[in-house]
CSV table of C-alpha atoms in Angstrom, one decimal:
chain,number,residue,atom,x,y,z
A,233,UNK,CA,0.9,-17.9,-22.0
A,234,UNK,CA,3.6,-17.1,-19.5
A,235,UNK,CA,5.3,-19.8,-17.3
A,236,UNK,CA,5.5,-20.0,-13.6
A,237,UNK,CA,9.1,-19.9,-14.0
A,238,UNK,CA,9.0,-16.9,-16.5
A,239,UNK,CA,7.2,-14.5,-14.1
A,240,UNK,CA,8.7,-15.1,-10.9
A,241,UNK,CA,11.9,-14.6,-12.6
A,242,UNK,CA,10.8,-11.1,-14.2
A,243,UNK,CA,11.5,-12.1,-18.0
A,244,UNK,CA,7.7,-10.7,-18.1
A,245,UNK,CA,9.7,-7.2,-18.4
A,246,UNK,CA,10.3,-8.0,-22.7
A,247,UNK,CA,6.4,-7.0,-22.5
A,248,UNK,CA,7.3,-3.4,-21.8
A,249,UNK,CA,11.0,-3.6,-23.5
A,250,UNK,CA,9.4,-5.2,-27.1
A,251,UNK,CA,5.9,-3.3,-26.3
A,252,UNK,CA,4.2,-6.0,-26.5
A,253,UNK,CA,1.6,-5.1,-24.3
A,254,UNK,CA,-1.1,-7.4,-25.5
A,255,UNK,CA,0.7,-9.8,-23.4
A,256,UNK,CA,-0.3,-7.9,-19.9
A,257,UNK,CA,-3.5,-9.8,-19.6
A,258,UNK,CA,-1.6,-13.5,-19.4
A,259,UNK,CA,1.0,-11.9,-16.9
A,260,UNK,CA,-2.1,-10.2,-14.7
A,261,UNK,CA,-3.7,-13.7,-14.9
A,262,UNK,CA,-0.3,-15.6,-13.7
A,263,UNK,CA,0.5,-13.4,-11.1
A,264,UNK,CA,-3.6,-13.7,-9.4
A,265,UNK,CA,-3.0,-17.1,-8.8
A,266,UNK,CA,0.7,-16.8,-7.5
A,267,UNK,CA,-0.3,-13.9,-5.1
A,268,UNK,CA,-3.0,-16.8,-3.7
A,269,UNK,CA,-0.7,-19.5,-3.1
A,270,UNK,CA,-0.1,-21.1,0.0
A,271,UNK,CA,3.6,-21.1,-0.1
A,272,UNK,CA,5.3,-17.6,1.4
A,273,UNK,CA,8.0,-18.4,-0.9
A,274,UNK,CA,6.2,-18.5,-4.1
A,275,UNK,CA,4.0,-15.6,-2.8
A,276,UNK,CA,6.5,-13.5,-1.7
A,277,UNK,CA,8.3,-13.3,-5.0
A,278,UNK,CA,4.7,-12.7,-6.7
A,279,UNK,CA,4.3,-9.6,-4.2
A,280,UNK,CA,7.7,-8.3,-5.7
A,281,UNK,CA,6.8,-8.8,-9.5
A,282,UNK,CA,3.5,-7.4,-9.0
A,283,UNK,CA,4.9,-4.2,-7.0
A,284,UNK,CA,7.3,-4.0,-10.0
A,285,UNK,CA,4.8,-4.2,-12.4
A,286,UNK,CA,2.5,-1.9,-11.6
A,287,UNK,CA,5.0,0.9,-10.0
A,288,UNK,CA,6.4,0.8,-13.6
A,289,UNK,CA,3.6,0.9,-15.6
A,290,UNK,CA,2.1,3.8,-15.0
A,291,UNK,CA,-1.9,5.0,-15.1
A,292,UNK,CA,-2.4,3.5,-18.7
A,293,UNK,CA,-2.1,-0.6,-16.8
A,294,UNK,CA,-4.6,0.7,-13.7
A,295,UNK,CA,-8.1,-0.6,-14.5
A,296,UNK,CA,-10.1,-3.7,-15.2
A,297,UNK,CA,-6.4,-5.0,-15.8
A,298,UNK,CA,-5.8,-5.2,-12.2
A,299,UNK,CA,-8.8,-5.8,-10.6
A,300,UNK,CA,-7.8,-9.2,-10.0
A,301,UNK,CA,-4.9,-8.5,-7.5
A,302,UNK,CA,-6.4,-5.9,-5.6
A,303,UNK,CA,-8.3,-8.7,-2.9
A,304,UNK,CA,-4.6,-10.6,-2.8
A,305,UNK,CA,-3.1,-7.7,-2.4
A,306,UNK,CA,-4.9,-6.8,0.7
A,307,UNK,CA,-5.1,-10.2,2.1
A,308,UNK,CA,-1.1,-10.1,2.4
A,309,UNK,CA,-1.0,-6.8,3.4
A,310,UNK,CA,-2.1,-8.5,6.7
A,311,UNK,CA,0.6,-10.8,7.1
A,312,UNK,CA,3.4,-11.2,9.3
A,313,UNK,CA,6.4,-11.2,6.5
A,314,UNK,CA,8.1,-7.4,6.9
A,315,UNK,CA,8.9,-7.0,3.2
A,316,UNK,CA,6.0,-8.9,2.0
A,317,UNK,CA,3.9,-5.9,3.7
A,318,UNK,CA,6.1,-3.4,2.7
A,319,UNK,CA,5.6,-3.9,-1.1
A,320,UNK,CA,1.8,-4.8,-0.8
A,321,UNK,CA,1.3,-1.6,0.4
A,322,UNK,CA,3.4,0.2,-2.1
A,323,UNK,CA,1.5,-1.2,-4.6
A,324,UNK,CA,-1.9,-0.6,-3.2
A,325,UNK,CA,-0.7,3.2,-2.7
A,326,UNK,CA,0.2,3.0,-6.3
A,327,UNK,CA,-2.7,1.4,-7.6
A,328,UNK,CA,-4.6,4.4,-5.2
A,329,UNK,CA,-3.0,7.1,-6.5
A,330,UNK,CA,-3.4,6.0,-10.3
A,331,UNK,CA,-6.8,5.6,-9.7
A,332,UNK,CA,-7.4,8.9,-8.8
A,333,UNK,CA,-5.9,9.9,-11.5
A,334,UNK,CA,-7.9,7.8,-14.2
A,335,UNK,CA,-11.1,9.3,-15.1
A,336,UNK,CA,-12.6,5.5,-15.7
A,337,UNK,CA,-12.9,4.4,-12.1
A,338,UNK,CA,-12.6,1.0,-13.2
A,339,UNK,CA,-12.3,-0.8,-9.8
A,340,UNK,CA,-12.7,1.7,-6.9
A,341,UNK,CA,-15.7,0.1,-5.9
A,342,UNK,CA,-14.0,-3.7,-5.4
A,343,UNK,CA,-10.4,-2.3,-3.4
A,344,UNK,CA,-12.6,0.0,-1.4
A,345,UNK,CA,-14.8,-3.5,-0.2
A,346,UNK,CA,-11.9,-5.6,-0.4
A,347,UNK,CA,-10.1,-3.0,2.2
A,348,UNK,CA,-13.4,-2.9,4.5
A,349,UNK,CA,-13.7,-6.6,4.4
A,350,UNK,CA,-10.2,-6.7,5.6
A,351,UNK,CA,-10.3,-4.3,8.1
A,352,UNK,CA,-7.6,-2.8,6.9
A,353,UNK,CA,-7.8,1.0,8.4
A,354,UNK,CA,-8.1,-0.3,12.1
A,355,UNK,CA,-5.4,-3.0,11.6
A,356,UNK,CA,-2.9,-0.7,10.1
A,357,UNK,CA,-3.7,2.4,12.0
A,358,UNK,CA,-3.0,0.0,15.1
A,359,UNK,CA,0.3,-1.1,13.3
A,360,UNK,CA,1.4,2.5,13.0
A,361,UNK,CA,0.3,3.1,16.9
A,362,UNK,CA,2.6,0.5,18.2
A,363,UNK,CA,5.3,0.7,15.8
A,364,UNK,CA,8.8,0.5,17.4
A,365,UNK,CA,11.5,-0.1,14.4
A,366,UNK,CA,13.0,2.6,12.9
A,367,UNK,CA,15.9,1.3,11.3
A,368,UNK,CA,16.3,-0.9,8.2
A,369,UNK,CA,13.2,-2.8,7.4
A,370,UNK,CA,11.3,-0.7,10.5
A,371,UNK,CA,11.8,2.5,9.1
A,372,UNK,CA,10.8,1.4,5.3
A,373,UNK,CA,7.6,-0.8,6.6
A,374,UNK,CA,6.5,3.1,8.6
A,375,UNK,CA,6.3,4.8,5.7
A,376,UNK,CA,4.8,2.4,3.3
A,377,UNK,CA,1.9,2.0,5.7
A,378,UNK,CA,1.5,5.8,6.7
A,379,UNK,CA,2.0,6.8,2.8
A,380,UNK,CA,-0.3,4.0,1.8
A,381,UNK,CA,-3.3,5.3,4.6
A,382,UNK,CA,-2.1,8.5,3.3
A,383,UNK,CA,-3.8,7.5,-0.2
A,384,UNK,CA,-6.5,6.4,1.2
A,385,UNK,CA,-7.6,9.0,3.3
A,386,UNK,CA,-7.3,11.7,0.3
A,387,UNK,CA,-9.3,9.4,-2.0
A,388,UNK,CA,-11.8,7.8,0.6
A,389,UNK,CA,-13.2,11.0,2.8
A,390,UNK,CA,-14.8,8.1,5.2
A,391,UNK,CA,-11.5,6.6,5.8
A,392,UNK,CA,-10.3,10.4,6.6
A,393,UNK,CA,-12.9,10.5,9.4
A,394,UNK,CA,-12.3,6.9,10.8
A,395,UNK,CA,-8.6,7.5,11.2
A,396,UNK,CA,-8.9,10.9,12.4
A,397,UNK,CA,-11.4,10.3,15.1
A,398,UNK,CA,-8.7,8.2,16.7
A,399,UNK,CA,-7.3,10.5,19.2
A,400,UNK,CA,-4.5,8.0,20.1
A,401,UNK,CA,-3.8,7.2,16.7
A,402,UNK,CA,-3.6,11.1,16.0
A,403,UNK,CA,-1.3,11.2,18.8
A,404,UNK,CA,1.0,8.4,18.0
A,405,UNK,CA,1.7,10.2,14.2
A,406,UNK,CA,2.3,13.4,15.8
A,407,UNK,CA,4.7,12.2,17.9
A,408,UNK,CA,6.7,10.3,14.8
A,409,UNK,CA,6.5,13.8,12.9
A,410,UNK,CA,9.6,14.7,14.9
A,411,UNK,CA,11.0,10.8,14.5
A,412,UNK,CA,15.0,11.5,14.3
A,413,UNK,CA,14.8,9.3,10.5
A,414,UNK,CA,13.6,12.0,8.3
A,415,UNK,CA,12.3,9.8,6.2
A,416,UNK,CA,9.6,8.8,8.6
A,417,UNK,CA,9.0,12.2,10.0
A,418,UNK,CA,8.0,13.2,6.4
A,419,UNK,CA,6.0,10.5,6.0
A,420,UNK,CA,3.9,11.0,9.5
A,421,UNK,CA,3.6,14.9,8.3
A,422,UNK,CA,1.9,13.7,4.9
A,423,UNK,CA,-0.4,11.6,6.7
A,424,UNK,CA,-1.2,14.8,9.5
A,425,UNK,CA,-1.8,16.5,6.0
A,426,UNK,CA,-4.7,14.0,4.5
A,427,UNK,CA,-6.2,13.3,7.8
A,428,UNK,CA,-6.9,16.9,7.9
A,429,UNK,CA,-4.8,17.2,11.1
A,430,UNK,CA,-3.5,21.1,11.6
A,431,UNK,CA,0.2,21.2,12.3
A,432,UNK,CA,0.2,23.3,15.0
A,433,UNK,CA,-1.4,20.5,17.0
A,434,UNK,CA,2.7,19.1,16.8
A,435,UNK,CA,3.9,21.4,18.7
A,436,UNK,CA,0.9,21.9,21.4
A,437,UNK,CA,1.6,17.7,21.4
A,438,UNK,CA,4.9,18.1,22.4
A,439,UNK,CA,4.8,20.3,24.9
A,440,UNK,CA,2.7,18.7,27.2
A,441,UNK,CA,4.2,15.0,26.6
């Protein structure tokens, strides 16, 4: 069984280097627990192991193996920590798009509740809205959240349809599609693409701001 200390310090990465994979389950189980403490500082660090993890290992670790950080995962999406948000959504886009790929559809049914329960489309399509940072953290927080509603919206139609009946929120990601950091203009122009939204709207947009 893995130690506290052996986690949050990333030695769990001998499991991929010596293949012993067997051990995943033990790491999974640690890192539940850590992602539901109390303390930002012990959860913060279990954010980052856990966006490692599963960012690095690929469709094969997507599954039953993970079901078990998907509520945590959303839970501290909603926090207040900029980085801790940033790398919850990266690995819920992850976790999205490796579902997708997986013909076993182990789990779509318990992130798909956990992100209703949550609230999580209204909360971070109001996020994106009233978005101000560009730079630094700003600009990397952005396009997590748009790329991780991105994911959403092409593996959830009903989360298409709730997003994209927003006019202002449609209005708010047009308007960043032409944001100076190209970084975040390409990721508001993915999310125009799986809302549906046709890209001449941009320019109609801008010509009557």
């Amino acid at each position: 069984m893995f130690t506290l200390e052996s986690v949050l310090s990333g030695k769990y990465l001998m499991v991929f280097h010596d293949g012993q994979k067997n051990l995943l389950d033990d790491i999974i189980s640690a890192l539940e627990g850590l992602l539901k403490a109390e303390s930002e500082q012990v959860y913060r660090v279990a954010v980052e192991v856990t966006t490692m993890l599963i960012t690095s290992g690929g469709v094969s670790f997507i599954g039953s193996k993970f079901q078990g950080v998907y509520a945590p995962l959303v839970h501290l999406l909603l926090c207040s920590n900029t980085s801790t948000v940033t790398s919850c959504a990266t690995s819920l886009r992850v976790i999205i798009t490796n579902l997708a790929k997986s013909r076993e559809g182990i789990g779509v049914e318990d992130l798909w509740k956990a992100l209703k329960d949550m609230n999580v489309l209204n909360i971070l399509g109001y996020r994106l809205q009233t978005h101000e940072r560009f730079d630094g953290e700003g600009s990397s927080l952005y396009i997590a959240i748009a790329d991780l509603l991105s994911a959403i919206c092409h593996f959830w139609k009903v989360a298409r349809f709730s997003l994209g009946s927003n006019s202002n929120f449609q209005k708010t990601v047009l308007f960043q599609c032409s944001n100076l950091n190209e970084a975040v203009s390409s990721a508001a122009l993915r999310l125009c693409a799986a809302l549906g939204m046709p890209l001449p709207l941009l320019s109609y947009y801008h010509s009557n701001d």
